[in-house]
PDB file of C-alpha atoms in Angstrom:
ATOM      1  CA  GLY A   1       0.130  -0.089  -0.140  1.00 55.00           C
ATOM      2  CA  LEU A   2       0.917   3.730   0.607  1.00 57.00           C
ATOM      3  CA  THR A   3       2.883   5.127   3.120  1.00 59.00           C
ATOM      4  CA  SER A   4       4.056   8.307   4.224  1.00 64.00           C
ATOM      5  CA  GLY A   5       7.025   9.626   5.988  1.00 70.00           C
ATOM      6  CA  ALA A   6      10.415   8.181   4.125  1.00 71.00           C
ATOM      7  CA  ASN A   7       8.442   5.521   2.113  1.00 69.00           C
ATOM      8  CA  ALA A   8       6.124   8.517   0.990  1.00 74.00           C
ATOM      9  CA  ASN A   9       4.834   7.858  -2.683  1.00 79.00           C
ATOM     10  CA  LYS A  10       6.996   4.281  -2.817  1.00 82.00           C
ATOM     11  CA  ILE A  11       4.548   1.036  -3.189  1.00 83.00           C
ATOM     12  CA  ILE A  12       5.671  -1.604  -0.733  1.00 86.00           C
ATOM     13  CA  VAL A  13       5.418  -4.969  -2.284  1.00 87.00           C
ATOM     14  CA  PRO A  14       5.194  -8.064   0.134  1.00 90.00           C
ATOM     15  CA  SER A  15       8.361 -10.494   0.125  1.00 92.00           C
ATOM     16  CA  GLY A  16       7.545 -13.192  -2.199  1.00 88.00           C
ATOM     17  CA  GLN A  17       4.987 -11.462  -4.419  1.00 88.00           C
ATOM     18  CA  THR A  18       5.855  -9.525  -7.474  1.00 85.00           C
ATOM     19  CA  LEU A  19       4.518  -6.170  -9.366  1.00 86.00           C
ATOM     20  CA  TYR A  20       2.896  -6.402 -12.927  1.00 87.00           C
ATOM     21  CA  ALA A  21       2.422  -3.110 -13.993  1.00 90.00           C
ATOM     22  CA  PRO A  22      -0.491  -2.737 -16.875  1.00 93.00           C
ATOM     23  CA  GLY A  23       1.433  -2.142 -20.129  1.00 93.00           C
ATOM     24  CA  HIS A  24       4.963  -2.908 -18.730  1.00 95.00           C
ATOM     25  CA  ILE A  25       6.588  -5.815 -20.209  1.00 96.00           C
ATOM     26  CA  VAL A  26       7.218  -8.683 -18.149  1.00 97.00           C
ATOM     27  CA  GLN A  27       9.087 -11.192 -20.091  1.00 97.00           C
ATOM     28  CA  VAL A  28      10.655 -10.907 -23.603  1.00 98.00           C
ATOM     29  CA  LEU A  29      11.907 -14.604 -25.092  1.00 98.00           C
ATOM     30  CA  SER A  30      13.568 -14.127 -28.426  1.00 98.00           C
ATOM     31  CA  MET A  31      15.328 -16.436 -30.757  1.00 97.00           C
ATOM     32  CA  ARG A  32      16.763 -15.976 -34.773  1.00 95.00           C
ATOM     33  CA  THR A  33      17.825 -18.207 -36.964  1.00 92.00           C
ATOM     34  CA  ASP A  34      19.261 -18.449 -40.494  1.00 88.00           C
ATOM     35  CA  ASN A  35      17.939 -21.193 -42.161  1.00 84.00           C
ATOM     36  CA  SER A  36      16.460 -21.472 -45.653  1.00 88.00           C
ATOM     37  CA  ARG A  37      13.487 -22.913 -46.131  1.00 91.00           C
ATOM     38  CA  SER A  38      11.243 -23.517 -49.156  1.00 93.00           C
ATOM     39  CA  THR A  39       7.425 -25.063 -49.916  1.00 94.00           C
ATOM     40  CA  THR A  40       5.778 -25.779 -52.849  1.00 95.00           C
ATOM     41  CA  SER A  41       3.001 -26.917 -50.206  1.00 95.00           C
ATOM     42  CA  THR A  42      -0.680 -24.899 -50.067  1.00 93.00           C
ATOM     43  CA  SER A  43      -1.093 -26.387 -46.478  1.00 94.00           C
ATOM     44  CA  LEU A  44       0.676 -24.873 -43.732  1.00 93.00           C
ATOM     45  CA  SER A  45       4.192 -26.473 -42.817  1.00 94.00           C
ATOM     46  CA  ASP A  46       6.334 -25.255 -39.453  1.00 95.00           C
ATOM     47  CA  THR A  47       9.318 -22.790 -40.145  1.00 93.00           C
ATOM     48  CA  ASP A  48      12.255 -23.002 -37.506  1.00 93.00           C
ATOM     49  CA  MET A  49      10.881 -20.098 -35.661  1.00 96.00           C
ATOM     50  CA  THR A  50       9.368 -21.474 -32.385  1.00 98.00           C
ATOM     51  CA  LEU A  51       9.159 -20.185 -29.058  1.00 98.00           C
ATOM     52  CA  THR A  52       7.124 -21.501 -25.551  1.00 98.00           C
ATOM     53  CA  ILE A  53       6.695 -18.795 -23.135  1.00 98.00           C
ATOM     54  CA  THR A  54       4.756 -19.376 -19.755  1.00 98.00           C
ATOM     55  CA  PRO A  55       2.874 -16.653 -18.933  1.00 97.00           C
ATOM     56  CA  LYS A  56       3.014 -14.956 -15.575  1.00 96.00           C
ATOM     57  CA  SER A  57      -0.553 -14.393 -15.216  1.00 95.00           C
ATOM     58  CA  ALA A  58      -3.763 -15.099 -17.471  1.00 96.00           C
ATOM     59  CA  SER A  59      -4.548 -11.359 -18.427  1.00 96.00           C
ATOM     60  CA  SER A  60      -1.441 -10.374 -19.730  1.00 97.00           C
ATOM     61  CA  LYS A  61      -1.140  -9.577 -23.359  1.00 97.00           C
ATOM     62  CA  ILE A  62       1.591 -11.643 -25.745  1.00 98.00           C
ATOM     63  CA  MET A  63       2.736  -9.559 -28.137  1.00 97.00           C
ATOM     64  CA  ILE A  64       4.134 -11.190 -31.201  1.00 97.00           C
ATOM     65  CA  ILE A  65       6.655 -10.054 -33.720  1.00 96.00           C
ATOM     66  CA  ALA A  66       8.307 -12.164 -36.609  1.00 95.00           C
ATOM     67  CA  ASN A  67      10.588 -11.195 -39.304  1.00 93.00           C
ATOM     68  CA  PHE A  68      11.577 -13.130 -42.270  1.00 91.00           C
ATOM     69  CA  TYR A  69      14.015 -11.515 -44.195  1.00 87.00           C
ATOM     70  CA  GLU A  70      14.650 -12.212 -48.500  1.00 88.00           C
ATOM     71  CA  VAL A  71      11.857 -14.049 -48.812  1.00 90.00           C
ATOM     72  CA  TYR A  72      11.432 -15.542 -51.816  1.00 88.00           C
ATOM     73  CA  LYS A  73       9.123 -16.371 -54.705  1.00 87.00           C
ATOM     74  CA  GLN A  74      10.076 -17.384 -58.258  1.00 84.00           C
ATOM     75  CA  GLY A  75       6.047 -17.921 -60.223  1.00 85.00           C
ATOM     76  CA  GLY A  76       4.686 -14.724 -60.760  1.00 84.00           C
ATOM     77  CA  ASN A  77       0.963 -15.045 -59.309  1.00 86.00           C
ATOM     78  CA  THR A  78       1.991 -16.419 -56.169  1.00 88.00           C
ATOM     79  CA  SER A  79       2.108 -15.422 -52.545  1.00 86.00           C
ATOM     80  CA  PRO A  80       3.985 -17.092 -49.545  1.00 89.00           C
ATOM     81  CA  MET A  81       1.569 -17.019 -46.862  1.00 90.00           C
ATOM     82  CA  PHE A  82       2.307 -16.683 -43.123  1.00 91.00           C
ATOM     83  CA  ALA A  83       0.455 -18.160 -40.034  1.00 92.00           C
ATOM     84  CA  ILE A  84       0.838 -17.380 -36.590  1.00 94.00           C
ATOM     85  CA  ASN A  85       0.337 -21.436 -34.844  1.00 95.00           C
ATOM     86  CA  ARG A  86      -0.554 -20.988 -31.046  1.00 97.00           C
ATOM     87  CA  GLY A  87      -0.645 -25.143 -29.584  1.00 97.00           C
ATOM     88  CA  GLY A  88      -2.038 -26.109 -32.576  1.00 95.00           C
ATOM     89  CA  THR A  89      -4.399 -22.957 -33.187  1.00 94.00           C
ATOM     90  CA  ILE A  90      -4.009 -20.786 -36.242  1.00 92.00           C
ATOM     91  CA  ILE A  91      -4.282 -17.032 -34.544  1.00 92.00           C
ATOM     92  CA  GLY A  92      -4.723 -13.689 -36.513  1.00 82.00           C
ATOM     93  CA  ASP A  93      -5.479 -13.114 -39.654  1.00 70.00           C
ATOM     94  CA  HIS A  94      -2.311 -13.578 -41.374  1.00 63.00           C
ATOM     95  CA  GLN A  95      -2.195 -16.430 -43.895  1.00 65.00           C
ATOM     96  CA  GLY A  96      -1.623 -13.718 -47.210  1.00 62.00           C
ATOM     97  CA  SER A  97       1.022 -11.607 -47.926  1.00 62.00           C
ATOM     98  CA  THR A  98       0.296 -10.413 -51.852  1.00 58.00           C
ATOM     99  CA  GLN A  99       4.110  -9.785 -51.959  1.00 64.00           C
ATOM    100  CA  ALA A 100       4.262  -8.364 -55.852  1.00 63.00           C
ATOM    101  CA  TYR A 101       1.883 -10.558 -56.715  1.00 69.00           C
ATOM    102  CA  THR A 102       2.177 -10.658 -60.168  1.00 74.00           C
ATOM    103  CA  ASP A 103       6.199  -9.801 -60.269  1.00 81.00           C
ATOM    104  CA  VAL A 104       8.439 -13.220 -60.677  1.00 84.00           C
ATOM    105  CA  ASN A 105      11.422 -13.414 -58.746  1.00 86.00           C
ATOM    106  CA  GLU A 106      10.783 -11.227 -56.260  1.00 84.00           C
ATOM    107  CA  TYR A 107      12.679 -10.924 -52.846  1.00 86.00           C
ATOM    108  CA  GLU A 108      10.842  -9.341 -49.836  1.00 86.00           C
ATOM    109  CA  ASN A 109      11.188  -9.297 -46.509  1.00 88.00           C
ATOM    110  CA  VAL A 110       7.830  -9.991 -44.798  1.00 89.00           C
ATOM    111  CA  HIS A 111       7.372  -8.630 -40.936  1.00 90.00           C
ATOM    112  CA  ILE A 112       4.023  -9.621 -39.016  1.00 91.00           C
ATOM    113  CA  VAL A 113       3.012  -7.956 -35.612  1.00 93.00           C
ATOM    114  CA  TYR A 114       0.255  -9.210 -33.832  1.00 94.00           C
ATOM    115  CA  VAL A 115      -1.230  -9.180 -29.507  1.00 95.00           C
ATOM    116  CA  ASP A 116      -2.853 -12.491 -28.840  1.00 96.00           C
ATOM    117  CA  GLU A 117      -4.449 -12.742 -25.402  1.00 97.00           C
ATOM    118  CA  PRO A 118      -3.460 -16.686 -24.570  1.00 97.00           C
ATOM    119  CA  SER A 119      -5.763 -16.356 -21.194  1.00 97.00           C
ATOM    120  CA  THR A 120      -3.398 -18.770 -19.127  1.00 98.00           C
ATOM    121  CA  THR A 121      -0.769 -19.409 -17.019  1.00 97.00           C
ATOM    122  CA  SER A 122      -0.030 -22.643 -18.557  1.00 98.00           C
ATOM    123  CA  ALA A 123       3.540 -23.153 -21.062  1.00 98.00           C
ATOM    124  CA  THR A 124       1.929 -21.994 -24.637  1.00 98.00           C
ATOM    125  CA  VAL A 125       4.253 -22.178 -28.172  1.00 98.00           C
ATOM    126  CA  TYR A 126       4.268 -20.499 -30.581  1.00 98.00           C
ATOM    127  CA  LYS A 127       5.649 -20.912 -34.139  1.00 96.00           C
ATOM    128  CA  MET A 128       5.513 -19.348 -37.665  1.00 95.00           C
ATOM    129  CA  GLN A 129       4.253 -21.707 -40.119  1.00 94.00           C
ATOM    130  CA  PHE A 130       4.450 -20.810 -43.623  1.00 93.00           C
ATOM    131  CA  LYS A 131       3.108 -22.371 -47.027  1.00 92.00           C
ATOM    132  CA  SER A 132       2.517 -21.389 -51.089  1.00 92.00           C
ATOM    133  CA  SER A 133      -0.731 -19.871 -52.639  1.00 89.00           C
ATOM    134  CA  ASN A 134      -0.640 -22.063 -55.396  1.00 90.00           C
ATOM    135  CA  GLY A 135       1.767 -24.691 -55.367  1.00 92.00           C
ATOM    136  CA  ASN A 136       4.688 -22.679 -56.771  1.00 92.00           C
ATOM    137  CA  THR A 137       8.125 -22.717 -55.095  1.00 92.00           C
ATOM    138  CA  VAL A 138       8.468 -19.729 -51.727  1.00 92.00           C
ATOM    139  CA  VAL A 139      11.202 -19.915 -49.732  1.00 92.00           C
ATOM    140  CA  ILE A 140      12.176 -17.757 -46.565  1.00 90.00           C
ATOM    141  CA  ASN A 141      15.811 -16.858 -45.563  1.00 85.00           C
ATOM    142  CA  GLY A 142      16.205 -17.355 -49.132  1.00 77.00           C
ATOM    143  CA  ASP A 143      19.769 -15.680 -48.573  1.00 75.00           C
ATOM    144  CA  ASN A 144      20.591 -17.314 -45.530  1.00 70.00           C
ATOM    145  CA  THR A 145      20.237 -14.105 -43.647  1.00 82.00           C
ATOM    146  CA  GLN A 146      18.530 -13.691 -40.353  1.00 88.00           C
ATOM    147  CA  ASN A 147      15.008 -14.415 -39.457  1.00 93.00           C
ATOM    148  CA  HIS A 148      13.654 -12.610 -35.793  1.00 95.00           C
ATOM    149  CA  PHE A 149      11.028 -14.158 -33.304  1.00 97.00           C
ATOM    150  CA  ILE A 150       9.970 -12.538 -30.407  1.00 98.00           C
ATOM    151  CA  LEU A 151       7.868 -12.864 -27.977  1.00 98.00           C
ATOM    152  CA  MET A 152       6.784  -9.973 -25.467  1.00 98.00           C
ATOM    153  CA  GLU A 153       4.509 -10.546 -22.064  1.00 98.00           C
ATOM    154  CA  ILE A 154       2.734  -7.385 -21.486  1.00 98.00           C
ATOM    155  CA  ALA A 155       1.062  -6.837 -18.012  1.00 97.00           C
ATOM    156  CA  ALA A 156      -2.868  -6.187 -18.530  1.00 92.00           C
TER     157      ALA A 156
END
């Protein structure tokens, strides 16, 4: 609680307890990878971007940031398409990237940011997946640059 005197304007947190201020970052998990992957599948397949977070509070939000560098597609009218998978469920609305749709031999970067509310304090697996829009080859990390995957727990 709030106190007066020498401890005025301080919040005293009892021993063994933790204060999570709304809007503050509670924890950050991150990884980077330089593995190139390609697919012709029109069904989602895993990238190697996977992180497991155990939220400190069920009310927390999880900010997901995924940067794919050197995303390549050879054929015209083809899109590499991306999804965020949380524990086997596709979340958000990311299964699309028009990426200079009509061009051929196109390299671009794809950046995805999404805020999730998993409502749990159990270990939760997030992974990025991708597919081809039409069966033509799409590649992530075509030139072995680094891809980044970041999870941030934000107190609510």
